[in-house]
């Protein structure tokens, strides 16, 4: 959320425009008959939402797996109660251990130690396997790759390197800023003895490598160099009730009217199934100069 665009005078959505926990639950219940198994709560920053553990507990009541992606600035104080509410797993975004690079990339004064404390709290609360998502940008944080791997080796925390993507319009993305996963893997193989782990599901986005001495694993998400649109099974629900069938879609489908007008789970389920079955998104596979000018939702609206 760049400061120039989301400054102090920015008009954010009023709280009443957010889906309530009940409305989110209705969407999840309606998605279950059409195959939903996992829910990831992301953002924005999900830990800013008051009483998030109530949503976790209610979602768990539907029998889905519940995970969370967070910047961990508030995780240390919430990990235990989220775990008690039934949260299964946590992913933390951390692009650098170096304080200056971290401050530059997050444009915030939240210390790296606060994020590391949050990760420790998640491990202690049993929210495992805790994953750390790290987006590497050429010339910005490439020097953080080895320190991040070394910091989490032997801790049970998996570091995953994500290729920098052209999501939204505000990050000024250029292909030249992308560091391909293959380059990071080559680099790491010179320092660590790594062996590939066979994928479990075709929809697993990360390719996994293990330290041969059993001290943990590393993941690579190659969304730019090796797009996986064909195996993507993720639907994204925005805070104001829009269903996006792709990270790179524009407007999304407004579910709010159907959630509230009818109250009938079957109608909502049918509407979602209809949207999903018509989906033909494959932005990452057809990325080009022509597609790059199409409108796209910002990452801060649908959470990655
Ligand atoms: C947008 S954040 C939202 C959740 C939460 N606020 C957080 O910081 O984890 C979700 C994930 O998207 C990743 N991400 C953000 N911008 C990205 C980009 N341009 N390319 C690839 N991943 C990106 C972040 O690293 C993070 O792990």
PDB file of N, CA, C and O in Angstrom, residues 86-140:
ATOM      1  N   UNK A  86      -8.214 -22.758  16.891  1.00  0.00           N
ATOM      2  CA  UNK A  86      -8.191 -23.838  15.904  1.00  0.00           C
ATOM      3  C   UNK A  86      -7.382 -23.538  14.647  1.00  0.00           C
ATOM      4  O   UNK A  86      -7.340 -24.365  13.727  1.00  0.00           O
ATOM      5  N   UNK A  87      -6.718 -22.362  14.597  1.00  0.00           N
ATOM      6  CA  UNK A  87      -5.912 -22.051  13.404  1.00  0.00           C
ATOM      7  C   UNK A  87      -4.905 -23.174  13.164  1.00  0.00           C
ATOM      8  O   UNK A  87      -4.271 -23.656  14.106  1.00  0.00           O
ATOM      9  N   UNK A  88      -4.775 -23.611  11.904  1.00  0.00           N
ATOM     10  CA  UNK A  88      -3.871 -24.732  11.613  1.00  0.00           C
ATOM     11  C   UNK A  88      -2.438 -24.273  11.356  1.00  0.00           C
ATOM     12  O   UNK A  88      -1.500 -24.885  11.846  1.00  0.00           O
ATOM     13  N   UNK A  89      -2.285 -23.221  10.513  1.00  0.00           N
ATOM     14  CA  UNK A  89      -0.927 -22.865  10.080  1.00  0.00           C
ATOM     15  C   UNK A  89      -0.793 -21.370   9.876  1.00  0.00           C
ATOM     16  O   UNK A  89      -1.781 -20.688   9.612  1.00  0.00           O
ATOM     17  N   UNK A  90       0.461 -20.899   9.919  1.00  0.00           N
ATOM     18  CA  UNK A  90       0.733 -19.478   9.690  1.00  0.00           C
ATOM     19  C   UNK A  90       1.850 -19.322   8.665  1.00  0.00           C
ATOM     20  O   UNK A  90       2.830 -20.069   8.694  1.00  0.00           O
ATOM     21  N   UNK A  91       1.680 -18.350   7.764  1.00  0.00           N
ATOM     22  CA  UNK A  91       2.757 -17.939   6.868  1.00  0.00           C
ATOM     23  C   UNK A  91       3.076 -16.484   7.180  1.00  0.00           C
ATOM     24  O   UNK A  91       2.167 -15.657   7.309  1.00  0.00           O
ATOM     25  N   UNK A  92       4.366 -16.192   7.333  1.00  0.00           N
ATOM     26  CA  UNK A  92       4.787 -14.829   7.673  1.00  0.00           C
ATOM     27  C   UNK A  92       5.573 -14.246   6.496  1.00  0.00           C
ATOM     28  O   UNK A  92       6.436 -14.913   5.921  1.00  0.00           O
ATOM     29  N   UNK A  93       5.265 -12.996   6.154  1.00  0.00           N
ATOM     30  CA  UNK A  93       6.012 -12.327   5.082  1.00  0.00           C
ATOM     31  C   UNK A  93       7.227 -11.636   5.685  1.00  0.00           C
ATOM     32  O   UNK A  93       7.085 -10.815   6.589  1.00  0.00           O
ATOM     33  N   UNK A  94       8.385 -11.991   5.203  1.00  0.00           N
ATOM     34  CA  UNK A  94       9.619 -11.366   5.695  1.00  0.00           C
ATOM     35  C   UNK A  94      10.635 -11.382   4.552  1.00  0.00           C
ATOM     36  O   UNK A  94      11.101 -12.434   4.142  1.00  0.00           O
ATOM     37  N   UNK A  95      10.952 -10.195   4.039  1.00  0.00           N
ATOM     38  CA  UNK A  95      11.805 -10.106   2.858  1.00  0.00           C
ATOM     39  C   UNK A  95      13.268  -9.846   3.193  1.00  0.00           C
ATOM     40  O   UNK A  95      14.118  -9.892   2.298  1.00  0.00           O
ATOM     41  N   UNK A  96      13.565  -9.530   4.445  1.00  0.00           N
ATOM     42  CA  UNK A  96      14.956  -9.234   4.809  1.00  0.00           C
ATOM     43  C   UNK A  96      15.151  -9.347   6.306  1.00  0.00           C
ATOM     44  O   UNK A  96      14.239  -9.060   7.075  1.00  0.00           O
ATOM     45  N   UNK A  97      16.372  -9.754   6.696  1.00  0.00           N
ATOM     46  CA  UNK A  97      16.734  -9.737   8.114  1.00  0.00           C
ATOM     47  C   UNK A  97      17.495  -8.449   8.440  1.00  0.00           C
ATOM     48  O   UNK A  97      17.478  -7.980   9.574  1.00  0.00           O
ATOM     49  N   UNK A  98      18.135  -7.890   7.409  1.00  0.00           N
ATOM     50  CA  UNK A  98      18.874  -6.655   7.610  1.00  0.00           C
ATOM     51  C   UNK A  98      17.882  -5.514   7.909  1.00  0.00           C
ATOM     52  O   UNK A  98      16.951  -5.295   7.129  1.00  0.00           O
ATOM     53  N   UNK A  99      18.080  -4.810   9.050  1.00  0.00           N
ATOM     54  CA  UNK A  99      17.092  -3.798   9.457  1.00  0.00           C
ATOM     55  C   UNK A  99      16.832  -2.720   8.401  1.00  0.00           C
ATOM     56  O   UNK A  99      15.695  -2.319   8.185  1.00  0.00           O
ATOM     57  N   UNK A 100      17.906  -2.275   7.712  1.00  0.00           N
ATOM     58  CA  UNK A 100      17.709  -1.183   6.739  1.00  0.00           C
ATOM     59  C   UNK A 100      16.889  -1.656   5.544  1.00  0.00           C
ATOM     60  O   UNK A 100      15.979  -0.984   5.069  1.00  0.00           O
ATOM     61  N   UNK A 101      17.220  -2.856   5.056  1.00  0.00           N
ATOM     62  CA  UNK A 101      16.502  -3.397   3.890  1.00  0.00           C
ATOM     63  C   UNK A 101      15.053  -3.687   4.266  1.00  0.00           C
ATOM     64  O   UNK A 101      14.132  -3.426   3.493  1.00  0.00           O
ATOM     65  N   UNK A 102      14.852  -4.218   5.478  1.00  0.00           N
ATOM     66  CA  UNK A 102      13.486  -4.506   5.944  1.00  0.00           C
ATOM     67  C   UNK A 102      12.674  -3.217   6.013  1.00  0.00           C
ATOM     68  O   UNK A 102      11.530  -3.154   5.538  1.00  0.00           O
ATOM     69  N   UNK A 103      13.272  -2.161   6.566  1.00  0.00           N
ATOM     70  CA  UNK A 103      12.556  -0.881   6.687  1.00  0.00           C
ATOM     71  C   UNK A 103      12.237  -0.332   5.298  1.00  0.00           C
ATOM     72  O   UNK A 103      11.139   0.165   5.040  1.00  0.00           O
ATOM     73  N   UNK A 104      13.188  -0.471   4.380  1.00  0.00           N
ATOM     74  CA  UNK A 104      12.983   0.037   3.021  1.00  0.00           C
ATOM     75  C   UNK A 104      11.866  -0.733   2.313  1.00  0.00           C
ATOM     76  O   UNK A 104      10.978  -0.147   1.699  1.00  0.00           O
ATOM     77  N   UNK A 105      11.863  -2.065   2.448  1.00  0.00           N
ATOM     78  CA  UNK A 105      10.884  -2.867   1.704  1.00  0.00           C
ATOM     79  C   UNK A 105       9.487  -2.788   2.313  1.00  0.00           C
ATOM     80  O   UNK A 105       8.495  -2.879   1.598  1.00  0.00           O
ATOM     81  N   UNK A 106       9.404  -2.648   3.629  1.00  0.00           N
ATOM     82  CA  UNK A 106       8.075  -2.599   4.252  1.00  0.00           C
ATOM     83  C   UNK A 106       7.589  -1.155   4.399  1.00  0.00           C
ATOM     84  O   UNK A 106       6.415  -0.937   4.682  1.00  0.00           O
ATOM     85  N   UNK A 107       8.486  -0.189   4.222  1.00  0.00           N
ATOM     86  CA  UNK A 107       8.164   1.228   4.443  1.00  0.00           C
ATOM     87  C   UNK A 107       7.489   1.400   5.807  1.00  0.00           C
ATOM     88  O   UNK A 107       6.433   2.017   5.910  1.00  0.00           O
ATOM     89  N   UNK A 108       8.069   0.751   6.801  1.00  0.00           N
ATOM     90  CA  UNK A 108       7.505   0.867   8.149  1.00  0.00           C
ATOM     91  C   UNK A 108       8.636   0.852   9.166  1.00  0.00           C
ATOM     92  O   UNK A 108       9.772   0.514   8.838  1.00  0.00           O
ATOM     93  N   UNK A 109       8.302   1.225  10.409  1.00  0.00           N
ATOM     94  CA  UNK A 109       9.337   1.239  11.444  1.00  0.00           C
ATOM     95  C   UNK A 109       9.229   0.001  12.336  1.00  0.00           C
ATOM     96  O   UNK A 109       9.822  -0.036  13.412  1.00  0.00           O
ATOM     97  N   UNK A 110       8.460  -0.986  11.897  1.00  0.00           N
ATOM     98  CA  UNK A 110       8.327  -2.205  12.716  1.00  0.00           C
ATOM     99  C   UNK A 110       9.648  -2.975  12.658  1.00  0.00           C
ATOM    100  O   UNK A 110      10.110  -3.352  11.568  1.00  0.00           O
ATOM    101  N   UNK A 111      10.284  -3.202  13.822  1.00  0.00           N
ATOM    102  CA  UNK A 111      11.601  -3.856  13.798  1.00  0.00           C
ATOM    103  C   UNK A 111      11.524  -5.317  13.341  1.00  0.00           C
ATOM    104  O   UNK A 111      10.510  -5.987  13.584  1.00  0.00           O
ATOM    105  N   UNK A 112      12.604  -5.784  12.722  1.00  0.00           N
ATOM    106  CA  UNK A 112      12.692  -7.192  12.314  1.00  0.00           C
ATOM    107  C   UNK A 112      12.469  -8.097  13.532  1.00  0.00           C
ATOM    108  O   UNK A 112      11.838  -9.147  13.433  1.00  0.00           O
ATOM    109  N   UNK A 113      12.974  -7.666  14.703  1.00  0.00           N
ATOM    110  CA  UNK A 113      12.838  -8.493  15.925  1.00  0.00           C
ATOM    111  C   UNK A 113      11.372  -8.768  16.240  1.00  0.00           C
ATOM    112  O   UNK A 113      11.031  -9.841  16.728  1.00  0.00           O
ATOM    113  N   UNK A 114      10.510  -7.792  15.975  1.00  0.00           N
ATOM    114  CA  UNK A 114       9.077  -7.984  16.252  1.00  0.00           C
ATOM    115  C   UNK A 114       8.531  -9.117  15.376  1.00  0.00           C
ATOM    116  O   UNK A 114       7.747  -9.963  15.824  1.00  0.00           O
ATOM    117  N   UNK A 115       8.970  -9.136  14.121  1.00  0.00           N
ATOM    118  CA  UNK A 115       8.528 -10.186  13.195  1.00  0.00           C
ATOM    119  C   UNK A 115       9.088 -11.538  13.657  1.00  0.00           C
ATOM    120  O   UNK A 115       8.366 -12.543  13.706  1.00  0.00           O
ATOM    121  N   UNK A 116      10.365 -11.547  14.059  1.00  0.00           N
ATOM    122  CA  UNK A 116      10.979 -12.806  14.515  1.00  0.00           C
ATOM    123  C   UNK A 116      10.309 -13.306  15.795  1.00  0.00           C
ATOM    124  O   UNK A 116      10.081 -14.509  15.949  1.00  0.00           O
ATOM    125  N   UNK A 117       9.928 -12.377  16.685  1.00  0.00           N
ATOM    126  CA  UNK A 117       9.204 -12.775  17.904  1.00  0.00           C
ATOM    127  C   UNK A 117       7.859 -13.404  17.526  1.00  0.00           C
ATOM    128  O   UNK A 117       7.414 -14.371  18.142  1.00  0.00           O
ATOM    129  N   UNK A 118       7.214 -12.827  16.516  1.00  0.00           N
ATOM    130  CA  UNK A 118       5.933 -13.367  16.053  1.00  0.00           C
ATOM    131  C   UNK A 118       6.098 -14.779  15.509  1.00  0.00           C
ATOM    132  O   UNK A 118       5.282 -15.673  15.778  1.00  0.00           O
ATOM    133  N   UNK A 119       7.183 -14.999  14.760  1.00  0.00           N
ATOM    134  CA  UNK A 119       7.448 -16.334  14.206  1.00  0.00           C
ATOM    135  C   UNK A 119       7.688 -17.323  15.352  1.00  0.00           C
ATOM    136  O   UNK A 119       7.119 -18.425  15.368  1.00  0.00           O
ATOM    137  N   UNK A 120       8.501 -16.913  16.337  1.00  0.00           N
ATOM    138  CA  UNK A 120       8.763 -17.788  17.496  1.00  0.00           C
ATOM    139  C   UNK A 120       7.461 -18.119  18.223  1.00  0.00           C
ATOM    140  O   UNK A 120       7.232 -19.263  18.631  1.00  0.00           O
ATOM    141  N   UNK A 121       6.600 -17.107  18.395  1.00  0.00           N
ATOM    142  CA  UNK A 121       5.327 -17.326  19.104  1.00  0.00           C
ATOM    143  C   UNK A 121       4.454 -18.314  18.323  1.00  0.00           C
ATOM    144  O   UNK A 121       3.783 -19.170  18.924  1.00  0.00           O
ATOM    145  N   UNK A 122       4.476 -18.210  16.995  1.00  0.00           N
ATOM    146  CA  UNK A 122       3.669 -19.132  16.177  1.00  0.00           C
ATOM    147  C   UNK A 122       4.191 -20.561  16.310  1.00  0.00           C
ATOM    148  O   UNK A 122       3.412 -21.517  16.436  1.00  0.00           O
ATOM    149  N   UNK A 123       5.527 -20.699  16.328  1.00  0.00           N
ATOM    150  CA  UNK A 123       6.115 -22.042  16.501  1.00  0.00           C
ATOM    151  C   UNK A 123       5.726 -22.596  17.875  1.00  0.00           C
ATOM    152  O   UNK A 123       5.260 -23.733  17.986  1.00  0.00           O
ATOM    153  N   UNK A 124       5.883 -21.757  18.922  1.00  0.00           N
ATOM    154  CA  UNK A 124       5.553 -22.222  20.285  1.00  0.00           C
ATOM    155  C   UNK A 124       4.082 -22.595  20.408  1.00  0.00           C
ATOM    156  O   UNK A 124       3.729 -23.500  21.160  1.00  0.00           O
ATOM    157  N   UNK A 125       3.220 -21.885  19.658  1.00  0.00           N
ATOM    158  CA  UNK A 125       1.777 -22.165  19.749  1.00  0.00           C
ATOM    159  C   UNK A 125       1.391 -23.385  18.911  1.00  0.00           C
ATOM    160  O   UNK A 125       0.233 -23.779  18.900  1.00  0.00           O
ATOM    161  N   UNK A 126       2.364 -23.954  18.184  1.00  0.00           N
ATOM    162  CA  UNK A 126       2.099 -25.169  17.399  1.00  0.00           C
ATOM    163  C   UNK A 126       1.446 -24.897  16.049  1.00  0.00           C
ATOM    164  O   UNK A 126       0.819 -25.786  15.467  1.00  0.00           O
ATOM    165  N   UNK A 127       1.592 -23.650  15.532  1.00  0.00           N
ATOM    166  CA  UNK A 127       0.965 -23.312  14.237  1.00  0.00           C
ATOM    167  C   UNK A 127       1.874 -23.770  13.088  1.00  0.00           C
ATOM    168  O   UNK A 127       2.260 -22.984  12.228  1.00  0.00           O
ATOM    169  N   UNK A 128       2.213 -25.023  13.091  1.00  0.00           N
ATOM    170  CA  UNK A 128       3.256 -25.538  12.208  1.00  0.00           C
ATOM    171  C   UNK A 128       2.688 -26.289  11.007  1.00  0.00           C
ATOM    172  O   UNK A 128       1.591 -26.819  11.087  1.00  0.00           O
ATOM    173  N   UNK A 129       3.458 -26.406   9.926  1.00  0.00           N
ATOM    174  CA  UNK A 129       4.762 -25.791   9.758  1.00  0.00           C
ATOM    175  C   UNK A 129       4.624 -24.294   9.473  1.00  0.00           C
ATOM    176  O   UNK A 129       3.876 -23.911   8.575  1.00  0.00           O
ATOM    177  N   UNK A 130       5.350 -23.479  10.257  1.00  0.00           N
ATOM    178  CA  UNK A 130       5.360 -22.039   9.988  1.00  0.00           C
ATOM    179  C   UNK A 130       6.206 -21.807   8.741  1.00  0.00           C
ATOM    180  O   UNK A 130       7.274 -22.401   8.593  1.00  0.00           O
ATOM    181  N   UNK A 131       5.663 -20.992   7.827  1.00  0.00           N
ATOM    182  CA  UNK A 131       6.419 -20.688   6.599  1.00  0.00           C
ATOM    183  C   UNK A 131       6.749 -19.203   6.568  1.00  0.00           C
ATOM    184  O   UNK A 131       5.966 -18.393   7.058  1.00  0.00           O
ATOM    185  N   UNK A 132       7.896 -18.888   5.985  1.00  0.00           N
ATOM    186  CA  UNK A 132       8.281 -17.491   5.791  1.00  0.00           C
ATOM    187  C   UNK A 132       8.307 -17.225   4.292  1.00  0.00           C
ATOM    188  O   UNK A 132       9.027 -17.892   3.550  1.00  0.00           O
ATOM    189  N   UNK A 133       7.478 -16.284   3.847  1.00  0.00           N
ATOM    190  CA  UNK A 133       7.449 -15.903   2.425  1.00  0.00           C
ATOM    191  C   UNK A 133       8.403 -14.753   2.197  1.00  0.00           C
ATOM    192  O   UNK A 133       8.321 -13.727   2.875  1.00  0.00           O
ATOM    193  N   UNK A 134       9.275 -14.903   1.212  1.00  0.00           N
ATOM    194  CA  UNK A 134      10.274 -13.884   0.955  1.00  0.00           C
ATOM    195  C   UNK A 134      10.268 -13.561  -0.543  1.00  0.00           C
ATOM    196  O   UNK A 134      10.498 -14.453  -1.365  1.00  0.00           O
ATOM    197  N   UNK A 135       9.956 -12.312  -0.876  1.00  0.00           N
ATOM    198  CA  UNK A 135       9.946 -11.887  -2.289  1.00  0.00           C
ATOM    199  C   UNK A 135      11.282 -11.205  -2.561  1.00  0.00           C
ATOM    200  O   UNK A 135      11.617 -10.210  -1.921  1.00  0.00           O
ATOM    201  N   UNK A 136      12.045 -11.782  -3.495  1.00  0.00           N
ATOM    202  CA  UNK A 136      13.378 -11.236  -3.782  1.00  0.00           C
ATOM    203  C   UNK A 136      13.303 -10.304  -4.993  1.00  0.00           C
ATOM    204  O   UNK A 136      12.770 -10.681  -6.041  1.00  0.00           O
ATOM    205  N   UNK A 137      13.824  -9.089  -4.833  1.00  0.00           N
ATOM    206  CA  UNK A 137      13.893  -8.139  -5.948  1.00  0.00           C
ATOM    207  C   UNK A 137      15.354  -7.871  -6.280  1.00  0.00           C
ATOM    208  O   UNK A 137      16.158  -7.629  -5.370  1.00  0.00           O
ATOM    209  N   UNK A 138      15.641  -7.908  -7.583  1.00  0.00           N
ATOM    210  CA  UNK A 138      17.036  -7.716  -8.029  1.00  0.00           C
ATOM    211  C   UNK A 138      17.583  -6.386  -7.512  1.00  0.00           C
ATOM    212  O   UNK A 138      16.929  -5.360  -7.608  1.00  0.00           O
ATOM    213  N   UNK A 139      18.754  -6.448  -6.938  1.00  0.00           N
ATOM    214  CA  UNK A 139      19.419  -5.227  -6.480  1.00  0.00           C
ATOM    215  C   UNK A 139      18.843  -4.646  -5.195  1.00  0.00           C
ATOM    216  O   UNK A 139      19.302  -3.612  -4.730  1.00  0.00           O
ATOM    217  N   UNK A 140      17.824  -5.282  -4.639  1.00  0.00           N
ATOM    218  CA  UNK A 140      17.214  -4.750  -3.412  1.00  0.00           C
ATOM    219  C   UNK A 140      17.522  -5.656  -2.218  1.00  0.00           C
ATOM    220  O   UNK A 140      18.079  -5.213  -1.210  1.00  0.00           O
TER     221      UNK A 140
END
